CSV table of C-alpha atoms and ligand atoms in Angstrom, one decimal:
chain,number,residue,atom,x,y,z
A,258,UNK,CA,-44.0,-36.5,14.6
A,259,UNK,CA,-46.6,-35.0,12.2
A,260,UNK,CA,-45.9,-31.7,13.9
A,261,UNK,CA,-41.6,-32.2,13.3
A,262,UNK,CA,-42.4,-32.7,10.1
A,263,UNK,CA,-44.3,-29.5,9.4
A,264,UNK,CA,-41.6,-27.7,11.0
A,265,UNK,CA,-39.1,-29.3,9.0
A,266,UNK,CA,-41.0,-28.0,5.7
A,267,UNK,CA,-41.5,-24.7,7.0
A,268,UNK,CA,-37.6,-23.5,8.0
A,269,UNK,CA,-36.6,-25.5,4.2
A,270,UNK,CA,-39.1,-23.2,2.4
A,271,UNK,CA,-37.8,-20.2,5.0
A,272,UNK,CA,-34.4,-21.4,4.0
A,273,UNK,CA,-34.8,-21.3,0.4
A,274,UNK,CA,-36.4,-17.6,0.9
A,275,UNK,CA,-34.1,-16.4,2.3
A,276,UNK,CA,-31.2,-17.6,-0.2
A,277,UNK,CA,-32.7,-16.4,-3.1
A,278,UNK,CA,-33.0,-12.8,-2.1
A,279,UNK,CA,-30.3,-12.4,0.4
A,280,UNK,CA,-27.8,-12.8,-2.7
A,281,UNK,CA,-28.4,-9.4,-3.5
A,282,UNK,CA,-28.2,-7.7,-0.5
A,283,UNK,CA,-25.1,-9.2,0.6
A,284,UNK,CA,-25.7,-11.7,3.3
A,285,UNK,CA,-24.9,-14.8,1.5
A,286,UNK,CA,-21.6,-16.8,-0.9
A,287,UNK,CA,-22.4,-14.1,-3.8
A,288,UNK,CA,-20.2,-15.6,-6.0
A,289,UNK,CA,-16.6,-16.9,-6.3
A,290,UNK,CA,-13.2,-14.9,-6.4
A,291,UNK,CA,-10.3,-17.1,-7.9
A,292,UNK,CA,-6.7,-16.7,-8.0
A,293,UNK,CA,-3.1,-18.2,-8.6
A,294,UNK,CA,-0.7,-18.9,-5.6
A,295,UNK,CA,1.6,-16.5,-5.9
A,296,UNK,CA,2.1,-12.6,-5.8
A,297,UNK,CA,-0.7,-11.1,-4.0
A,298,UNK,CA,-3.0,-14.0,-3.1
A,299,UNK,CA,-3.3,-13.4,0.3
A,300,UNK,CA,-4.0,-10.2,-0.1
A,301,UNK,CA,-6.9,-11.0,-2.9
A,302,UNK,CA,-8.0,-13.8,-1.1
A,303,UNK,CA,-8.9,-12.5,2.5
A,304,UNK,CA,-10.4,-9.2,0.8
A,305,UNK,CA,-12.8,-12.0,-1.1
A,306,UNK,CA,-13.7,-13.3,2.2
A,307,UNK,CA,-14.0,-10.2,4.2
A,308,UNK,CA,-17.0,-9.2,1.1
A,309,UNK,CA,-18.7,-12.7,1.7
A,310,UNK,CA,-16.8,-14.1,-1.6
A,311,UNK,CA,-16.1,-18.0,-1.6
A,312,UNK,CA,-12.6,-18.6,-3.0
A,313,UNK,CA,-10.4,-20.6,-4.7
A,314,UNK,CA,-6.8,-20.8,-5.0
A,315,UNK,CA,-4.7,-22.6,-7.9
A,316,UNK,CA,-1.2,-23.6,-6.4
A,317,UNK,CA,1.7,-25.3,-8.0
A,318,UNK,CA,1.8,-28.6,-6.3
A,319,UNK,CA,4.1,-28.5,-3.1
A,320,UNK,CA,3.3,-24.7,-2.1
A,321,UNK,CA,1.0,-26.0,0.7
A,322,UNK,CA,2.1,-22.9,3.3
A,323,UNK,CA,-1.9,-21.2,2.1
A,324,UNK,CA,-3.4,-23.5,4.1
A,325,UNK,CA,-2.1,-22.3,7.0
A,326,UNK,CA,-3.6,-18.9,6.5
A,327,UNK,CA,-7.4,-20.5,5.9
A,328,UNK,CA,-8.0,-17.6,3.5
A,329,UNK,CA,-9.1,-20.4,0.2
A,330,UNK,CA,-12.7,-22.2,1.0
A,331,UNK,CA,-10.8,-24.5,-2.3
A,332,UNK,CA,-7.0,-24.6,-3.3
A,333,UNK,CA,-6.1,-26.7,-6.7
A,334,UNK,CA,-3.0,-28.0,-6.4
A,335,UNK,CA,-1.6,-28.4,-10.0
A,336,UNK,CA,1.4,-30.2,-11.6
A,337,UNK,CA,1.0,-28.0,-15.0
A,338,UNK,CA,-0.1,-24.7,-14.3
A,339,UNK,CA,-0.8,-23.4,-18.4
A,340,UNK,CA,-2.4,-26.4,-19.2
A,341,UNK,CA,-4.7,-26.0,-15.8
A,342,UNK,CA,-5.7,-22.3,-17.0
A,343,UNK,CA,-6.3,-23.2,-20.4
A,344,UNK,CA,-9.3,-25.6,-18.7
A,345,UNK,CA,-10.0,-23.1,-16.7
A,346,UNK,CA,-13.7,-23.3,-17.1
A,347,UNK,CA,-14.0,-26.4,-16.7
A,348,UNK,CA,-12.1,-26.4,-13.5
A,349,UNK,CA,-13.5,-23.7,-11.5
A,350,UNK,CA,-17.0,-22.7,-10.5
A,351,UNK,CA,-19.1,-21.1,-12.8
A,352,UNK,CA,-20.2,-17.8,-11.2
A,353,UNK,CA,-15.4,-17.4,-11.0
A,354,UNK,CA,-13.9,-14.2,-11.4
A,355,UNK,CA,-10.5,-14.5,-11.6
A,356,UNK,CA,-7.8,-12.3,-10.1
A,357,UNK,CA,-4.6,-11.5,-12.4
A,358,UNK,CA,-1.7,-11.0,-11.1
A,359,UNK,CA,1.9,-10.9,-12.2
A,360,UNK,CA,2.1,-14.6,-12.1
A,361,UNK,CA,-0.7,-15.0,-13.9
A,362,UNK,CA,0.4,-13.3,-16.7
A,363,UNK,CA,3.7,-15.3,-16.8
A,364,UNK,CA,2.0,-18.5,-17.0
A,365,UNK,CA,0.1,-17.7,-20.2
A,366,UNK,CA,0.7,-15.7,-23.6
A,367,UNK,CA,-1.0,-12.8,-23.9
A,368,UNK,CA,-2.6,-13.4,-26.8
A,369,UNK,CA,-4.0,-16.5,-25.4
A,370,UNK,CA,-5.6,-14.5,-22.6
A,371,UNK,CA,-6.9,-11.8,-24.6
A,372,UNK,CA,-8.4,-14.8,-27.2
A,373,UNK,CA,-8.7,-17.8,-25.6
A,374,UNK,CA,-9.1,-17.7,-21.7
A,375,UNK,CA,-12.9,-18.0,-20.7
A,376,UNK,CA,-13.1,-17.2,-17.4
A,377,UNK,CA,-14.1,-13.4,-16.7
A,378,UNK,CA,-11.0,-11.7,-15.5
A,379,UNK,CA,-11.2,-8.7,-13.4
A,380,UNK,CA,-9.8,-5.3,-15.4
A,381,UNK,CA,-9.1,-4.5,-18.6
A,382,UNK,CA,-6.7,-7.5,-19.6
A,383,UNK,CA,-6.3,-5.9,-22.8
A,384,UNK,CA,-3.7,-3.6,-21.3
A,385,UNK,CA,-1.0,-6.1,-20.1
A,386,UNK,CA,0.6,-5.6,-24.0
A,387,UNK,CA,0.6,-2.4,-23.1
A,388,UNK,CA,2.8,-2.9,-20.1
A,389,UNK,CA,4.6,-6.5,-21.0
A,390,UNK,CA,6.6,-4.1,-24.4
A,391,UNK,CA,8.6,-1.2,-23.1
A,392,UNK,CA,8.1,0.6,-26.1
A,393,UNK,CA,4.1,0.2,-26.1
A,394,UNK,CA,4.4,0.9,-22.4
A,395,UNK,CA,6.6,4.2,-23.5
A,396,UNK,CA,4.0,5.5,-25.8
A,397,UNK,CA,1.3,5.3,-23.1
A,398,UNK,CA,3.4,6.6,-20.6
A,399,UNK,CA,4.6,9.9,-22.5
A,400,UNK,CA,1.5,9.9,-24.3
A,401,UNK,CA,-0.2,10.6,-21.1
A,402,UNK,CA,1.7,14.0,-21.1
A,403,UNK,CA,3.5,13.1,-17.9
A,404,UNK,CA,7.3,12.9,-16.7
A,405,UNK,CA,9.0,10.2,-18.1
A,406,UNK,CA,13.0,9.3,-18.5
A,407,UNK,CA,14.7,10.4,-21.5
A,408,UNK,CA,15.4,7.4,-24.1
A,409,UNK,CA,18.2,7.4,-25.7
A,410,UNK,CA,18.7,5.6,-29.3
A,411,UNK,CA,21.6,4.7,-29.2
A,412,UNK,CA,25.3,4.8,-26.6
A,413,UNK,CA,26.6,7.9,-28.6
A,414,UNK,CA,23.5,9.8,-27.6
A,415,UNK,CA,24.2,9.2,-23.8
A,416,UNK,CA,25.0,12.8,-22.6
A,417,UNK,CA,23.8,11.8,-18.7
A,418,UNK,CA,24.0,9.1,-16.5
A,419,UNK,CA,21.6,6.0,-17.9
A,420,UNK,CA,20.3,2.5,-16.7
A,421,UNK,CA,20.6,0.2,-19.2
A,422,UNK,CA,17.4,-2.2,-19.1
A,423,UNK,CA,18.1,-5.4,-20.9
A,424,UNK,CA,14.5,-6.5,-22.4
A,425,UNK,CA,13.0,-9.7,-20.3
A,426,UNK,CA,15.8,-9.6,-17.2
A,427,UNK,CA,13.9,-10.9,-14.5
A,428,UNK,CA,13.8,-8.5,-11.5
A,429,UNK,CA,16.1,-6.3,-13.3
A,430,UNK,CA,18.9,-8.9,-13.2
A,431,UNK,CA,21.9,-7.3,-15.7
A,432,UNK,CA,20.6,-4.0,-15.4
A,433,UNK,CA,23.5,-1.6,-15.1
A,434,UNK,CA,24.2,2.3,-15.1
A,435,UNK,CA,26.8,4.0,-16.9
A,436,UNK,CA,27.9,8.0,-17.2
A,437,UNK,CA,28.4,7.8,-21.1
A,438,UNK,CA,29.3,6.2,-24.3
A,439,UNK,CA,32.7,4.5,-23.7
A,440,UNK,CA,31.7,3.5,-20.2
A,441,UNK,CA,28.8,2.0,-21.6
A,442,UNK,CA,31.0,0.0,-24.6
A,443,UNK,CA,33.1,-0.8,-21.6
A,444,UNK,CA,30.4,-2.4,-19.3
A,445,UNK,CA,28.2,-3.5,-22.1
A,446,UNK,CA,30.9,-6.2,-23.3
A,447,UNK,CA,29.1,-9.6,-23.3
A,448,UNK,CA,25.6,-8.0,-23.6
A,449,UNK,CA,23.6,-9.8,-26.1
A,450,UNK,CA,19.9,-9.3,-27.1
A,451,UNK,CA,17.9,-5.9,-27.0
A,452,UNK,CA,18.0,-3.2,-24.2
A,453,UNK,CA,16.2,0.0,-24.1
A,454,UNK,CA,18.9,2.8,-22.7
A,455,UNK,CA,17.1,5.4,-20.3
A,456,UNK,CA,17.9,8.4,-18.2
A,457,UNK,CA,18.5,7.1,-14.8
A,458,UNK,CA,16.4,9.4,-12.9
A,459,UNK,CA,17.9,10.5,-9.0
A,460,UNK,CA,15.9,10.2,-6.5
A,461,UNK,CA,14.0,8.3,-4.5
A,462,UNK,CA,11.5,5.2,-5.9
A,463,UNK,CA,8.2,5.4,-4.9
A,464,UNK,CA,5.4,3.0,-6.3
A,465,UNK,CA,1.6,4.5,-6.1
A,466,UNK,CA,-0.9,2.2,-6.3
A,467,UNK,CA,-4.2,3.4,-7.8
A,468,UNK,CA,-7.6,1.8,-8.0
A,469,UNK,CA,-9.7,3.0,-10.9
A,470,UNK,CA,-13.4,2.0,-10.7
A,471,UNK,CA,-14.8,1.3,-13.9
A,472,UNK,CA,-18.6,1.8,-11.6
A,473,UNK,CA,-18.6,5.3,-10.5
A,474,UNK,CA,-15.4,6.3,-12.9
A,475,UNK,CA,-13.4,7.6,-9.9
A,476,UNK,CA,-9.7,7.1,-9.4
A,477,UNK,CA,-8.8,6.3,-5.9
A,478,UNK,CA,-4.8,6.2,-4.1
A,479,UNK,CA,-4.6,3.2,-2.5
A,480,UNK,CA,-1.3,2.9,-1.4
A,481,UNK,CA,2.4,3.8,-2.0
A,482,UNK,CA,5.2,1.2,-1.1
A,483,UNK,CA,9.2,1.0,-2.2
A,484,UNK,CA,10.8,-2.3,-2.8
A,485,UNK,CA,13.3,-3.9,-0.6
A,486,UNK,CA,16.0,-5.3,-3.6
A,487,UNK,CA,18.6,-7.4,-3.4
A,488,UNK,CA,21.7,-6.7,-3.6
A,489,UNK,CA,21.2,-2.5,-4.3
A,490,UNK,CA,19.4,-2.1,-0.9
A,491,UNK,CA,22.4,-4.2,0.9
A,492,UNK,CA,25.2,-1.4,-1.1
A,493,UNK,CA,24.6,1.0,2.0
A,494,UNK,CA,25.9,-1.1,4.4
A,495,UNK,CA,29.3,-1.6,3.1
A,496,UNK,CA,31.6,1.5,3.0
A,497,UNK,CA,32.4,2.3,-0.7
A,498,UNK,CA,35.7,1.3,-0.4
A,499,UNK,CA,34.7,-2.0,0.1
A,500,UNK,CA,32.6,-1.7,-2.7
A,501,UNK,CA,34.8,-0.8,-5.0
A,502,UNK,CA,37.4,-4.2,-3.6
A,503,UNK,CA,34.5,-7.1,-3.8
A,504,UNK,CA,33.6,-5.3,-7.1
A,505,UNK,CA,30.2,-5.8,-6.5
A,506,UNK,CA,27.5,-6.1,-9.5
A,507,UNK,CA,24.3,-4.5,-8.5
A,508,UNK,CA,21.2,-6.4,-8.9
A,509,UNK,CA,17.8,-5.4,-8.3
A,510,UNK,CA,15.9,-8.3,-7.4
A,511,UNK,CA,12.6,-7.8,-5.1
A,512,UNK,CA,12.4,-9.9,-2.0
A,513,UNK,CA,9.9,-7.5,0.0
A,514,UNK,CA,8.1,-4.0,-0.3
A,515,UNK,CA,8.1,-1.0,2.5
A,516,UNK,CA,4.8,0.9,3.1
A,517,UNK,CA,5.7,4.6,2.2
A,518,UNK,CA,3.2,8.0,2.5
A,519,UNK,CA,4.2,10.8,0.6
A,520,UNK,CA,4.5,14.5,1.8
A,521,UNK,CA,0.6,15.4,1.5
A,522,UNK,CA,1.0,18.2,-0.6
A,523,UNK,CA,2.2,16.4,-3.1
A,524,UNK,CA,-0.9,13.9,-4.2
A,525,UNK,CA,-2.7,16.9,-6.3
A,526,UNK,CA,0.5,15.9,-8.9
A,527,UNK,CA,0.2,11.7,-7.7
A,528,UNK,CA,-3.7,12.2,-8.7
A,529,UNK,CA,-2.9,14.5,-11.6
A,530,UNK,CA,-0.5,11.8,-12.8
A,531,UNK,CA,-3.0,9.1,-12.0
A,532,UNK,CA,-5.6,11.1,-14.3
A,533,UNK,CA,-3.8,11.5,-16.7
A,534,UNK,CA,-2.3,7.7,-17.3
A,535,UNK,CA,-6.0,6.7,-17.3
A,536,UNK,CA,-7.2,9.5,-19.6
A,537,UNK,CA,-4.5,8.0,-22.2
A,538,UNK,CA,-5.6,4.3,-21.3
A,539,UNK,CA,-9.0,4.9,-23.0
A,540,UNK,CA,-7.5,5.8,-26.0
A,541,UNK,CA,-5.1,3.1,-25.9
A,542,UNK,CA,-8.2,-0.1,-25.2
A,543,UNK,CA,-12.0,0.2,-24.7
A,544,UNK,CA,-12.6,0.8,-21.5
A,545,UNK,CA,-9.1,1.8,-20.5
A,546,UNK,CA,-7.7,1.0,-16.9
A,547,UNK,CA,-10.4,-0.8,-15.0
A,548,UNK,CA,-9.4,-1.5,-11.3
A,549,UNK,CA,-5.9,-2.0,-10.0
A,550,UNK,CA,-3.2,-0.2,-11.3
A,551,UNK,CA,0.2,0.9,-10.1
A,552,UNK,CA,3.1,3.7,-11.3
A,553,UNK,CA,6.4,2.7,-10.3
A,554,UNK,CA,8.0,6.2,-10.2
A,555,UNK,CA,11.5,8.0,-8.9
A,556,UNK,CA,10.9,11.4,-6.9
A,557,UNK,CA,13.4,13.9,-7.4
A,558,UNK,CA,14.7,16.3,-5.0
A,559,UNK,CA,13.0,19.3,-6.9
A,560,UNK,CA,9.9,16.6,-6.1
A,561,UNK,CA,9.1,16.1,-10.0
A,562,UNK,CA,7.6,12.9,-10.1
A,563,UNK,CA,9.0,10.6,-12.7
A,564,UNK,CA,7.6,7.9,-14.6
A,565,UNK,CA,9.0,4.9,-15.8
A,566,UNK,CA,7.1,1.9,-15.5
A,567,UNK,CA,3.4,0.6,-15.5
A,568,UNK,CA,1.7,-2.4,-14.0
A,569,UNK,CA,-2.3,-2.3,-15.3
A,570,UNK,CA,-3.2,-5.0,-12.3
A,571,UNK,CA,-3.1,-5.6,-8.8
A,572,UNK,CA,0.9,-5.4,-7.6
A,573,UNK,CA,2.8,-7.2,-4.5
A,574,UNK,CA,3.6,-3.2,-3.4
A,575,UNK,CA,-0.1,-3.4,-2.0
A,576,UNK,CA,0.4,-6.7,0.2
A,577,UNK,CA,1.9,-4.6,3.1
A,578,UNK,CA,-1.6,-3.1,3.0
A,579,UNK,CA,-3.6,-5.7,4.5
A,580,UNK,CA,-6.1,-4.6,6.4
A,581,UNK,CA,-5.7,-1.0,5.3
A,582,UNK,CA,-3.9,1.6,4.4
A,583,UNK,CA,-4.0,5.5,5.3
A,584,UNK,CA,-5.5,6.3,2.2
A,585,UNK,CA,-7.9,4.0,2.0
A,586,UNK,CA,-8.7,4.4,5.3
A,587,UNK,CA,-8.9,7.9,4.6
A,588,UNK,CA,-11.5,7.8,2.3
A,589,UNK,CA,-13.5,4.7,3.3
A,590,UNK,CA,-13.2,5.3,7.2
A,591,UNK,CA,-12.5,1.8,7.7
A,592,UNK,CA,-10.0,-0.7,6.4
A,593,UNK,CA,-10.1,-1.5,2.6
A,594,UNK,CA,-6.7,-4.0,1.2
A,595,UNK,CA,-6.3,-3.4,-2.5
A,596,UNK,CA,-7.9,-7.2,-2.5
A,597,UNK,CA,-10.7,-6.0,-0.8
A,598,UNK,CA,-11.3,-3.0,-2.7
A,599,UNK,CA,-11.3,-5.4,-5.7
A,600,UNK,CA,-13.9,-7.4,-4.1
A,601,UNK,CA,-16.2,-4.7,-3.5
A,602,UNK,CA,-16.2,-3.9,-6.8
A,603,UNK,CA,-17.1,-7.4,-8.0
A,604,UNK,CA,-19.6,-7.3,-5.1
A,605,UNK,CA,-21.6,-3.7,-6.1
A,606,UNK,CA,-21.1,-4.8,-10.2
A,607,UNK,CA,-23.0,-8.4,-9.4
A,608,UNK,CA,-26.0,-6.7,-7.3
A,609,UNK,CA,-26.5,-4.2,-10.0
A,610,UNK,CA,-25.8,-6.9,-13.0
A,611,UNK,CA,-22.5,-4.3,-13.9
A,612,UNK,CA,-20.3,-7.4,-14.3
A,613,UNK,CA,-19.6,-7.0,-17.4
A,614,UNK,CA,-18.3,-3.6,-16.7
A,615,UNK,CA,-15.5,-4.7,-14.4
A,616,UNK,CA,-14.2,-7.9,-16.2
A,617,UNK,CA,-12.8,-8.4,-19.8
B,292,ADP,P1,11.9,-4.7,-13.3
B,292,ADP,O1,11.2,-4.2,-14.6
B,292,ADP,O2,12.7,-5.9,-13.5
B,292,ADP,O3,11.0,-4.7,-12.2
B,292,ADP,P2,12.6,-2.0,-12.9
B,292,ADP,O4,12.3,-1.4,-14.2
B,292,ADP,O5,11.5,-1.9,-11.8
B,292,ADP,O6,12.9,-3.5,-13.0
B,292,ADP,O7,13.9,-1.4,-12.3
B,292,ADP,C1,14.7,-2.0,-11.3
B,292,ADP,C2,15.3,-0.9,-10.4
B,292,ADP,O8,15.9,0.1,-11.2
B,292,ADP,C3,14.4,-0.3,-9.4
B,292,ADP,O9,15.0,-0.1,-8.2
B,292,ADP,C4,14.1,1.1,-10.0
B,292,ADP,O10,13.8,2.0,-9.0
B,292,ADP,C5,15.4,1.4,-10.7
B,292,ADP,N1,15.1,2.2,-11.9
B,292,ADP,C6,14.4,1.7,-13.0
B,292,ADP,N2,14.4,2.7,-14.0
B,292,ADP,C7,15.0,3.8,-13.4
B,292,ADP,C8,15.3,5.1,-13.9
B,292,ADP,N3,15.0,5.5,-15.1
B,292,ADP,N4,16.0,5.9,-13.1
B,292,ADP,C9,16.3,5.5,-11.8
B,292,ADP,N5,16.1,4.3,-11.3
B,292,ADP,C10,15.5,3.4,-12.1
């Protein structure tokens, strides 16, 4: 009995030993990675875990299908998701880092993240203005010194074809293309609000994600996908004759992504691009781009690569990534997901107490 006892004391104290100094070198819960379900939370989540992270996952009540995946030690299931993150610390563990994602950034104003939200989120998040205004996201872009699509003031500049972009269509809904300035009064009938008219760039999208650590300053490729939209991916399979009867409107809604790799003699430009969008990002916000950031892009036949968007966080292009991708597996030599590159970064800032390097 006396001799149970002892050993009972012993392993507690060997117990408590260990914990307290196997934190650092990785062979313990080192912290908590939270997220929203939505976007890329699959992808965030089992990085988290594959790093030793515990998890949590804030769902809209009713989206119960993570469960089935096993990748959140916690979910929240919420009726009122803004009301939720505006507790967040109050909610969620103390040693969180939270994840943003697109969805995350729709829930809440940006000013209320950049003021108000207390919970250390990963990357700079005083870039999403930058990205969320196409003419702040314009400035950066051509500011980086990079290809970008012309902008055209107004319809009697248009002297080539042009996508008009009506500001805050979801997934490009209304978008539509036109060769110049009476086919654009004729198409634009019915328009109402703002809409930023830009050269419409031929060629083929392609989306590079990019992973800048704000640790060792080096900017790694991640990945590159293309998106699978409905109905412009679906135009191919009807003859244009057909088209042209069922008069249909294209829309570019996302409902998937493809995994893409780029002739290899091209990613000296992808990296000099990638440079070069960072470079300008430090004059932009302290700190500049910090993690996950992709460059949704059109490659021309004379393989200029083109500018014309900018996401400064983690994007759903990288979910076809999970476990790896070649570039990652590249340079790693063994399989890194965008999520789990972000984890390692959270994990190498908290054992060498860099946190506040990698969070704003
Ligand atoms: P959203 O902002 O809603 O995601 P995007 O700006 O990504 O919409 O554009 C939707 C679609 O239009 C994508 O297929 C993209 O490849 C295409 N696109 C956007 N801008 C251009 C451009 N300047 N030239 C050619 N295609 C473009």
């Amino acid at each position: 009995m006396i001799f149970k006892s002892i050993l009972t004391l012993f392993c507690t104290f060997c117990a408590k030993i260990y914990k307290s100094t196997s934190a650092r070198c990785y062979g313990d819960i080192i912290g908590t990675i939270a997220t929203l379900g939505s976007h890329s939370a699959l992808n965030i989540l089992r990085g988290a875990k594959d790093e030793g992270f515990s998890t949590v996952l804030v769902a809209p009540r009713g989206r119960t299908f993570y469960e089935r995946f096993g990748v959140a030690d916690t979910i929240r299931y919420v009726d009122d998701m803004p009301s939720f993150l505006q507790a967040a610390s109050a909610h969620l563990p103390g040693d969180s880092v939270v994840i943003p994602h697109g969805s995350f950034i729709s829930y809440l104003s940006l000013s209320y993240i950049e003021e108000s939200f207390s919970v250390p989120v990963f990357g700079n998040k005083y870039l999403f203005k930058w990205e969320s205004d196409r003419e702040m996201e314009h400035r950066w872009l051509s500011g980086a010194g990079i290809p970008v699509p012309r902008s055209f003031e107004g319809p009697s500049d248009i002297d080539r074809p042009v996508i008009i972009k009506l500001f805050g269509a979801k997934g490009g809904m209304g978008y539509f293309l036109a060769t110049d300035e009476a086919d654009f009064r004729k198409k634009s009938a019915g328009v109402t609000g703002s809409y930023q008219i830009q050269e419409y760039v031929i060629g083929v999208p392609m989306y590079f994600h990019f992973f800048q650590s704000p640790l060792s300053g080096e900017l790694e490729l991640l990945s590159i996908d293309r998106r699978y939209e409905s109905n412009v991916d679906a135009l191919g399979r009807i003859t244009g004759a057909d088209q042209s009867q069922l008069s249909i409107t294209p829309s570019y809604t996302v409902v998937g992504n493809f995994p893409v790799v780029i002739r290899e003699s091209m990613l000296e430009t992808v990296f000099d691009i990638g440079e070069r969008v960072v470079r300008e990002s430090k004059a932009l916000e302290r700190g500049g781009l910090m993690g996950p950031f992709c460059l949704e892009t059109i490659c021309t036949p004379d393989l200029e690569i083109v500018t014309f968007e900018i996401s400064a966080r983690i994007v759903a292009g990288t979910n076809p990534f999970m476990p790896s991708s070649p570039y990652t597996y590249a340079k790693h030599g063994k399989d890194i997901s965008c999520g789990r590159r972000i984890a390692m970064e959270i994990k190498e800032a908290l054992a060498t107490d860099r946190l506040a390097e990698v969070t704003t």
